[in-house]
Amino acid sequence: MSGPIVHVDMDAFFAAVEQRDNPAYRGQPVIVGGLGPRGVVSTCSYEARRFGVRSAMPMRQARRLCPQGIFLPGDFARYVAASRQLHAILRQASAVVEPLSIDEAFLDLTGQEAVPAARKLKADIREALGLTASIGVSYCKFLAKLASDMEKPDGFTVIDRARAEQLLPALPVRALWGIGEKTEGHLARLGIHTVADLRRADRLLLRQVFGKRAGELIDLAYGIDPRPVSPPAPAKSISEETTFPQDVTDWAVLEARLREFAAGLSAQLERTGMRARTVTLKLRYADFSDVTRSLTLAAPAAEVGPIGDAGMLLLARLPLTGRKVRLIGLGVSKLTDRNEPAQLLLPFD
Ligand code: TTP
Ligand code: MG
């Protein structure tokens, strides 16, 4: 049985970043998305939702519903920066974090007092990012996620077992984890629309229709969801690369790019507490032929210096004169945890 689980989901994420960064947009219907003729809405502020604007809606329709809206093309770099900050705060709150998307994650709070810890998390996010999150606290994933959605925006919702028992029966089956349109349709044909219907349903019939999955559906109907919060497996390698808008012959351009990549890779290693043993350079020439070269560092490193130097050394070994470079990339692999003790070097005699 897992401990208390928290689900965090930022409110109107892209639109909230815009409102934070542009005070004139605060309190206004802000709609972010593709502004071209076939554009769709990525998201919109809660002010815009009052007009019926929603994510994934054609932008044309959003403009009809909310002609006075502030329409923005979006600036992904700022959203990613905010997302990184968010996930860094989450990792401080718990060692067991499962990121779900750019603005959403589960945390396992086993060993902590869940409600105060979750309140602190909400306050920390607001202070560091200047944005509001909605937070759900429960004893399983599916109910924690349900909870975070119940009082959006700026919500804080706890579903303990008593509250779960109050809430569950009236829920539409669609609210249960993993029940999509298709399963909803199958259930509807059996006359099952709510969780209460599902609880009452003939088990044998459910088994005939859903096979092994029937047990899982019934469990969910009783608020039983044994899935643990599972952090992603650590990356085996990370890399960055870029294709130049025009082929490059200038060494200084390649060097500058490599140093940038080294800084990015170093930041990623630092953030995840990893070190790299191997550095790999990749070049694609104008004729689309690729070369990659690797080298092993004397000691695993996360710092920009040794990673960048290794990249430069590899570049110096490749034939460049008279050749045009279309793409350059730098990667690190053979990653180890920073806390893993470095192998002891013993004297030979
Ligand atoms: P969501 O968390 O689904 O939406 P949201 O944060 O904008 O609003 P809320 O959670 O308060 O309901 O998605 C997070 C971001 O992902 C969202 O700000 C923009 C992006 N996104 C898209 O680009 N397209 C989509 O269809 C959806 C659903 C989200
Ligand atoms: Mg969100």
Short mmCIF file of C-alpha atoms and ligand atoms in Angstrom, two decimals:
data_model
loop_
_atom_site.label_atom_id
_atom_site.label_comp_id
_atom_site.label_asym_id
_atom_site.label_seq_id
_atom_site.Cartn_x
_atom_site.Cartn_y
_atom_site.Cartn_z
CA MET A 1 0.00 0.00 0.00
CA SER A 2 1.52 3.28 -1.04
CA GLY A 3 1.52 6.41 1.08
CA PRO A 4 -0.29 9.68 0.51
CA ILE A 5 -0.15 10.76 -3.11
CA VAL A 6 -0.28 14.30 -4.42
CA HIS A 7 -1.21 15.37 -7.93
CA VAL A 8 -0.05 18.81 -9.04
CA ASP A 9 -1.42 20.56 -12.13
CA MET A 10 -0.67 24.19 -12.97
CA ASP A 11 -3.65 26.41 -13.78
CA ALA A 12 -4.09 27.57 -17.39
CA PHE A 13 -0.35 27.07 -17.65
CA PHE A 14 0.75 28.85 -20.87
CA ALA A 15 -1.83 31.61 -20.39
CA ALA A 16 -0.85 32.04 -16.73
CA VAL A 17 2.80 32.53 -17.71
CA GLU A 18 1.68 35.23 -20.16
CA GLN A 19 -0.39 36.97 -17.50
CA ARG A 20 2.48 36.81 -15.04
CA ASP A 21 4.94 38.33 -17.51
CA ASN A 22 2.57 40.99 -18.92
CA PRO A 23 0.60 42.70 -16.15
CA ALA A 24 -1.74 44.24 -18.73
CA TYR A 25 -3.07 40.75 -19.51
CA ARG A 26 -4.09 39.99 -15.92
CA GLY A 27 -7.81 39.59 -15.43
CA GLN A 28 -8.23 39.46 -19.23
CA PRO A 29 -9.31 36.63 -21.51
CA VAL A 30 -5.93 35.43 -22.86
CA ILE A 31 -5.88 32.78 -25.56
CA VAL A 32 -2.62 31.08 -26.55
CA GLY A 33 -2.24 28.97 -29.66
CA GLY A 34 -1.76 28.88 -33.40
CA LEU A 35 -2.84 32.17 -34.93
CA GLY A 36 -2.75 31.03 -38.55
CA PRO A 37 -5.87 30.07 -40.50
CA ARG A 38 -5.75 26.47 -39.26
CA GLY A 39 -4.53 27.27 -35.75
CA VAL A 40 -5.93 25.64 -32.64
CA VAL A 41 -6.11 26.86 -29.05
CA SER A 42 -3.32 25.49 -26.82
CA THR A 43 -4.92 26.88 -23.71
CA CYS A 44 -6.64 29.99 -22.39
CA SER A 45 -7.03 31.88 -19.15
CA TYR A 46 -10.01 31.16 -16.91
CA GLU A 47 -11.41 34.56 -17.95
CA ALA A 48 -11.54 33.23 -21.54
CA ARG A 49 -13.07 29.92 -20.43
CA ARG A 50 -16.15 31.85 -19.32
CA PHE A 51 -16.77 32.55 -23.01
CA GLY A 52 -16.62 28.85 -23.80
CA VAL A 53 -13.08 28.85 -25.21
CA ARG A 54 -11.26 25.54 -24.65
CA SER A 55 -7.96 23.77 -25.44
CA ALA A 56 -7.80 22.11 -28.88
CA MET A 57 -10.64 24.29 -30.24
CA PRO A 58 -10.07 25.83 -33.69
CA MET A 59 -8.78 29.37 -33.23
CA ARG A 60 -11.47 30.67 -35.62
CA GLN A 61 -14.13 29.41 -33.23
CA ALA A 62 -12.32 30.96 -30.23
CA ARG A 63 -12.27 34.33 -32.01
CA ARG A 64 -16.00 34.08 -32.63
CA LEU A 65 -16.74 33.16 -29.00
CA CYS A 66 -14.46 35.81 -27.52
CA PRO A 67 -13.76 38.63 -30.00
CA GLN A 68 -12.38 40.88 -27.25
CA GLY A 69 -9.77 38.24 -26.27
CA ILE A 70 -6.02 38.77 -26.26
CA PHE A 71 -4.69 36.26 -28.79
CA LEU A 72 -1.04 35.22 -28.44
CA PRO A 73 1.14 32.87 -30.50
CA GLY A 74 2.87 31.50 -27.39
CA ASP A 75 6.51 31.48 -26.39
CA PHE A 76 7.50 27.90 -25.69
CA ALA A 77 10.92 28.79 -24.25
CA ARG A 78 9.32 30.66 -21.34
CA TYR A 79 6.86 27.82 -20.67
CA VAL A 80 9.68 25.27 -20.65
CA ALA A 81 11.70 27.46 -18.26
CA ALA A 82 8.72 27.65 -15.88
CA SER A 83 8.18 23.89 -16.22
CA ARG A 84 11.80 23.17 -15.30
CA GLN A 85 11.49 25.37 -12.24
CA LEU A 86 8.29 23.58 -11.28
CA HIS A 87 9.79 20.11 -11.61
CA ALA A 88 12.86 21.19 -9.60
CA ILE A 89 10.58 22.28 -6.74
CA LEU A 90 8.68 18.99 -6.93
CA ARG A 91 11.92 17.03 -6.66
CA GLN A 92 12.74 18.97 -3.50
CA ALA A 93 9.38 18.02 -2.00
CA SER A 94 9.77 14.27 -2.58
CA ALA A 95 12.30 11.79 -3.85
CA VAL A 96 9.52 9.94 -5.69
CA VAL A 97 8.11 12.16 -8.44
CA GLU A 98 6.45 11.01 -11.65
CA PRO A 99 6.25 13.85 -14.18
CA LEU A 100 3.22 13.49 -16.45
CA SER A 101 3.47 16.53 -18.67
CA ILE A 102 4.89 20.01 -18.91
CA ASP A 103 2.75 21.21 -15.98
CA GLU A 104 1.68 18.08 -14.14
CA ALA A 105 3.13 15.39 -11.84
CA PHE A 106 2.41 12.84 -9.14
CA LEU A 107 4.40 12.83 -5.89
CA ASP A 108 4.55 10.09 -3.30
CA LEU A 109 4.62 11.68 0.16
CA THR A 110 5.19 8.51 2.18
CA GLY A 111 6.72 9.42 5.51
CA GLN A 112 5.49 13.03 5.43
CA GLU A 113 2.37 14.55 6.87
CA ALA A 114 0.56 14.90 3.59
CA VAL A 115 -1.70 17.92 4.02
CA PRO A 116 0.84 20.35 5.51
CA ALA A 117 3.50 19.12 3.08
CA ALA A 118 1.15 19.63 0.13
CA ARG A 119 0.17 23.11 1.37
CA LYS A 120 3.82 24.04 1.63
CA LEU A 121 4.41 22.73 -1.89
CA LYS A 122 1.61 24.91 -3.22
CA ALA A 123 3.06 27.96 -1.44
CA ASP A 124 6.59 27.18 -2.69
CA ILE A 125 5.36 26.98 -6.29
CA ARG A 126 3.54 30.26 -6.00
CA GLU A 127 6.54 31.97 -4.48
CA ALA A 128 9.16 30.61 -6.89
CA LEU A 129 7.15 30.76 -10.11
CA GLY A 130 4.58 33.44 -9.40
CA LEU A 131 1.94 31.00 -10.67
CA THR A 132 -0.86 29.02 -9.08
CA ALA A 133 -1.09 25.24 -9.03
CA SER A 134 -4.08 23.10 -8.19
CA ILE A 135 -3.25 20.28 -5.84
CA GLY A 136 -5.04 17.06 -5.03
CA VAL A 137 -4.16 14.88 -2.05
CA SER A 138 -5.40 11.32 -1.68
CA TYR A 139 -4.35 7.77 -0.99
CA CYS A 140 -4.12 6.67 -4.62
CA LYS A 141 -3.23 8.13 -7.99
CA PHE A 142 -6.62 8.20 -9.59
CA LEU A 143 -8.27 10.01 -6.69
CA ALA A 144 -5.36 12.45 -6.29
CA LYS A 145 -5.77 13.43 -9.94
CA LEU A 146 -9.52 13.69 -9.59
CA ALA A 147 -8.97 15.90 -6.53
CA SER A 148 -6.60 18.35 -8.22
CA ASP A 149 -9.25 18.99 -10.87
CA MET A 150 -12.15 19.59 -8.48
CA GLU A 151 -11.47 23.13 -7.33
CA LYS A 152 -9.45 24.55 -10.20
CA PRO A 153 -8.01 27.18 -10.43
CA ASP A 154 -5.86 27.63 -7.32
CA GLY A 155 -7.48 24.54 -5.82
CA PHE A 156 -6.48 22.45 -2.84
CA THR A 157 -8.56 19.31 -2.40
CA VAL A 158 -8.14 16.36 -0.09
CA ILE A 159 -9.98 13.12 -0.76
CA ASP A 160 -9.69 10.82 2.20
CA ARG A 161 -11.48 7.49 2.33
CA ALA A 162 -14.70 8.93 3.71
CA ARG A 163 -14.81 11.62 1.05
CA ALA A 164 -14.01 9.04 -1.63
CA GLU A 165 -16.99 7.00 -0.53
CA GLN A 166 -19.21 10.09 -0.76
CA LEU A 167 -17.92 11.08 -4.19
CA LEU A 168 -17.46 7.85 -6.05
CA PRO A 169 -21.00 6.50 -6.57
CA ALA A 170 -22.30 9.57 -8.40
CA LEU A 171 -19.30 9.91 -10.71
CA PRO A 172 -19.74 9.10 -14.38
CA VAL A 173 -17.68 6.00 -15.28
CA ARG A 174 -15.64 8.24 -17.59
CA ALA A 175 -14.08 9.83 -14.50
CA LEU A 176 -12.39 6.52 -13.61
CA TRP A 177 -8.75 6.06 -14.57
CA GLY A 178 -8.22 4.70 -18.06
CA ILE A 179 -11.86 4.71 -19.10
CA GLY A 180 -11.98 6.40 -22.46
CA GLU A 181 -14.69 6.88 -25.01
CA LYS A 182 -14.56 3.25 -26.14
CA THR A 183 -14.94 1.61 -22.73
CA GLU A 184 -17.53 4.21 -21.81
CA GLY A 185 -19.51 3.11 -24.89
CA HIS A 186 -19.27 -0.59 -23.98
CA LEU A 187 -20.43 0.17 -20.44
CA ALA A 188 -23.28 2.39 -21.65
CA ARG A 189 -24.59 -0.47 -23.79
CA LEU A 190 -24.78 -2.52 -20.58
CA GLY A 191 -26.73 0.30 -18.93
CA ILE A 192 -23.74 1.30 -16.81
CA HIS A 193 -23.30 5.07 -16.66
CA THR A 194 -22.18 5.87 -13.13
CA VAL A 195 -19.78 4.31 -10.67
CA ALA A 196 -22.80 3.19 -8.64
CA ASP A 197 -24.10 1.35 -11.73
CA LEU A 198 -20.71 -0.29 -12.14
CA ARG A 199 -20.68 -1.44 -8.53
CA ARG A 200 -24.10 -3.04 -8.98
CA ALA A 201 -23.31 -4.62 -12.33
CA ASP A 202 -23.33 -8.36 -12.87
CA ARG A 203 -19.72 -9.46 -12.35
CA LEU A 204 -20.03 -12.40 -14.71
CA LEU A 205 -21.31 -10.17 -17.48
CA LEU A 206 -18.49 -7.68 -16.90
CA ARG A 207 -15.99 -10.50 -17.08
CA GLN A 208 -17.49 -11.70 -20.37
CA VAL A 209 -17.27 -8.25 -21.92
CA PHE A 210 -14.00 -6.95 -20.45
CA GLY A 211 -12.10 -10.14 -19.60
CA LYS A 212 -9.27 -9.63 -17.15
CA ARG A 213 -9.86 -5.91 -17.11
CA ALA A 214 -13.20 -6.38 -15.31
CA GLY A 215 -11.49 -6.78 -11.93
CA GLU A 216 -9.58 -3.57 -12.43
CA LEU A 217 -12.75 -1.67 -13.32
CA ILE A 218 -14.54 -2.92 -10.22
CA ASP A 219 -11.55 -2.02 -8.04
CA LEU A 220 -11.56 1.51 -9.42
CA ALA A 221 -15.28 1.76 -8.70
CA TYR A 222 -14.39 1.16 -5.05
CA GLY A 223 -11.49 3.64 -5.12
CA ILE A 224 -8.84 0.94 -5.25
CA ASP A 225 -5.89 1.87 -7.45
CA PRO A 226 -2.64 0.12 -6.53
CA ARG A 227 -0.42 1.80 -9.12
CA PRO A 228 2.65 3.30 -7.46
CA VAL A 229 4.10 6.69 -8.31
CA SER A 230 6.91 5.64 -10.62
CA PRO A 231 9.73 8.02 -11.44
CA PRO A 232 11.05 7.74 -14.99
CA ALA A 233 14.04 5.49 -15.54
CA PRO A 234 17.21 7.56 -15.60
CA ALA A 235 18.35 8.48 -19.10
CA LYS A 236 21.10 6.36 -20.62
CA SER A 237 22.39 9.28 -22.61
CA ILE A 238 21.49 12.85 -23.44
CA SER A 239 22.40 14.92 -26.44
CA GLU A 240 21.78 18.19 -28.18
CA GLU A 241 22.10 18.93 -31.86
CA THR A 242 21.26 21.57 -34.37
CA THR A 243 20.91 21.79 -38.13
CA PHE A 244 22.29 25.08 -39.41
CA PRO A 245 20.03 27.19 -41.60
CA GLN A 246 23.06 27.44 -43.93
CA ASP A 247 25.98 25.02 -44.16
CA VAL A 248 28.96 26.11 -42.05
CA THR A 249 32.69 26.10 -42.78
CA ASP A 250 33.77 28.45 -40.01
CA TRP A 251 35.46 26.67 -37.12
CA ALA A 252 34.52 29.46 -34.69
CA VAL A 253 30.81 28.90 -35.38
CA LEU A 254 31.15 25.19 -34.66
CA GLU A 255 33.15 25.86 -31.50
CA ALA A 256 30.58 28.36 -30.21
CA ARG A 257 27.81 25.84 -30.80
CA LEU A 258 29.70 23.07 -29.04
CA ARG A 259 30.26 25.27 -25.99
CA GLU A 260 26.54 26.04 -25.90
CA PHE A 261 25.70 22.34 -26.08
CA ALA A 262 28.22 21.58 -23.33
CA ALA A 263 26.54 24.17 -21.11
CA GLY A 264 23.08 22.67 -21.81
CA LEU A 265 24.25 19.10 -21.20
CA SER A 266 26.06 20.14 -18.03
CA ALA A 267 22.90 21.84 -16.72
CA GLN A 268 20.86 18.71 -17.40
CA LEU A 269 23.41 16.50 -15.65
CA GLU A 270 23.54 18.84 -12.66
CA ARG A 271 19.77 18.94 -12.45
CA THR A 272 19.41 15.17 -12.43
CA GLY A 273 22.43 14.58 -10.19
CA MET A 274 24.29 12.60 -12.86
CA ARG A 275 27.82 12.54 -14.24
CA ALA A 276 28.95 11.39 -17.65
CA ARG A 277 31.90 9.25 -18.59
CA THR A 278 31.69 9.45 -22.38
CA VAL A 279 31.33 12.44 -24.71
CA THR A 280 30.24 12.00 -28.33
CA LEU A 281 30.47 14.47 -31.20
CA LYS A 282 28.34 14.12 -34.30
CA LEU A 283 28.76 15.96 -37.57
CA ARG A 284 26.65 15.77 -40.68
CA TYR A 285 28.33 17.15 -43.76
CA ALA A 286 26.56 18.98 -46.56
CA ASP A 287 26.45 15.73 -48.58
CA PHE A 288 24.47 14.12 -45.70
CA SER A 289 27.30 11.81 -44.63
CA ASP A 290 27.52 11.46 -40.85
CA VAL A 291 30.49 10.93 -38.58
CA THR A 292 30.42 10.36 -34.84
CA ARG A 293 33.43 10.17 -32.55
CA SER A 294 33.50 9.43 -28.83
CA LEU A 295 35.99 9.77 -26.08
CA THR A 296 36.12 8.61 -22.50
CA LEU A 297 36.79 11.21 -19.84
CA ALA A 298 39.54 10.62 -17.28
CA ALA A 299 36.87 10.91 -14.57
CA PRO A 300 33.06 11.17 -14.83
CA ALA A 301 32.07 14.83 -15.08
CA ALA A 302 29.02 17.06 -15.04
CA GLU A 303 30.86 20.38 -15.44
CA VAL A 304 30.72 22.36 -18.64
CA GLY A 305 34.53 22.60 -18.85
CA PRO A 306 35.55 18.97 -19.39
CA ILE A 307 32.50 18.24 -21.56
CA GLY A 308 33.16 21.22 -23.81
CA ASP A 309 36.90 20.48 -23.97
CA ALA A 310 36.20 16.89 -24.97
CA GLY A 311 33.87 18.14 -27.71
CA MET A 312 36.57 20.49 -29.01
CA LEU A 313 39.18 17.75 -28.96
CA LEU A 314 36.90 15.48 -30.97
CA LEU A 315 36.16 18.27 -33.43
CA ALA A 316 39.89 18.92 -33.89
CA ARG A 317 40.36 15.29 -34.93
CA LEU A 318 37.79 15.40 -37.71
CA PRO A 319 38.50 16.47 -41.26
CA LEU A 320 37.05 19.93 -41.75
CA THR A 321 39.09 21.71 -44.37
CA GLY A 322 37.05 22.28 -47.46
CA ARG A 323 34.03 20.52 -46.01
CA LYS A 324 30.73 22.13 -45.22
CA VAL A 325 28.91 21.12 -42.03
CA ARG A 326 25.16 20.84 -42.09
CA LEU A 327 24.52 19.60 -38.54
CA ILE A 328 26.48 19.41 -35.32
CA GLY A 329 25.60 17.55 -32.14
CA LEU A 330 27.14 16.77 -28.79
CA GLY A 331 26.08 14.01 -26.42
CA VAL A 332 27.06 12.42 -23.14
CA SER A 333 26.60 8.79 -22.12
CA LYS A 334 27.75 6.16 -19.61
CA LEU A 335 25.91 8.19 -17.01
CA THR A 336 26.35 7.49 -13.31
CA ASP A 337 24.73 8.87 -10.24
CA ARG A 338 26.78 11.62 -8.61
CA ASN A 339 26.32 9.97 -5.24
CA GLU A 340 27.78 6.70 -6.45
CA PRO A 341 31.32 6.60 -5.10
CA ALA A 342 33.91 6.87 -7.86
CA GLN A 343 35.73 3.63 -8.39
CA LEU A 344 38.68 3.41 -6.04
CA LEU A 345 42.02 3.49 -7.74
CA LEU A 346 44.29 1.14 -5.88
CA PRO A 347 48.05 1.26 -6.16
CA PHE A 348 49.46 -1.67 -8.10
CA ASP A 349 51.91 -2.90 -5.53
P1 TTP B 1 -3.41 21.39 -19.14
O1 TTP B 1 -2.88 21.18 -17.75
O2 TTP B 1 -4.32 20.36 -19.71
O3 TTP B 1 -4.21 22.76 -19.21
P2 TTP B 1 -3.91 24.14 -18.51
O4 TTP B 1 -2.78 24.06 -17.54
O5 TTP B 1 -3.76 25.19 -19.56
O6 TTP B 1 -5.26 24.46 -17.75
P3 TTP B 1 -5.85 23.72 -16.45
O7 TTP B 1 -4.87 22.67 -16.06
O8 TTP B 1 -5.99 24.81 -15.44
O9 TTP B 1 -7.15 23.18 -16.90
O10 TTP B 1 -2.22 21.57 -20.14
C1 TTP B 1 -1.01 22.22 -19.79
C2 TTP B 1 -0.48 23.02 -20.97
O11 TTP B 1 -0.29 22.18 -22.10
C3 TTP B 1 -1.43 24.10 -21.43
O12 TTP B 1 -1.26 25.32 -20.71
C4 TTP B 1 -1.08 24.25 -22.88
C5 TTP B 1 -0.62 22.87 -23.30
N1 TTP B 1 -1.70 22.19 -24.04
C6 TTP B 1 -1.71 22.31 -25.43
O13 TTP B 1 -0.82 22.91 -26.02
N2 TTP B 1 -2.75 21.72 -26.13
C7 TTP B 1 -3.76 21.03 -25.50
O14 TTP B 1 -4.68 20.53 -26.17
C8 TTP B 1 -3.73 20.92 -24.06
C9 TTP B 1 -4.83 20.18 -23.33
C10 TTP B 1 -2.68 21.52 -23.39
MG MG B 2 -2.67 22.50 -16.14
#
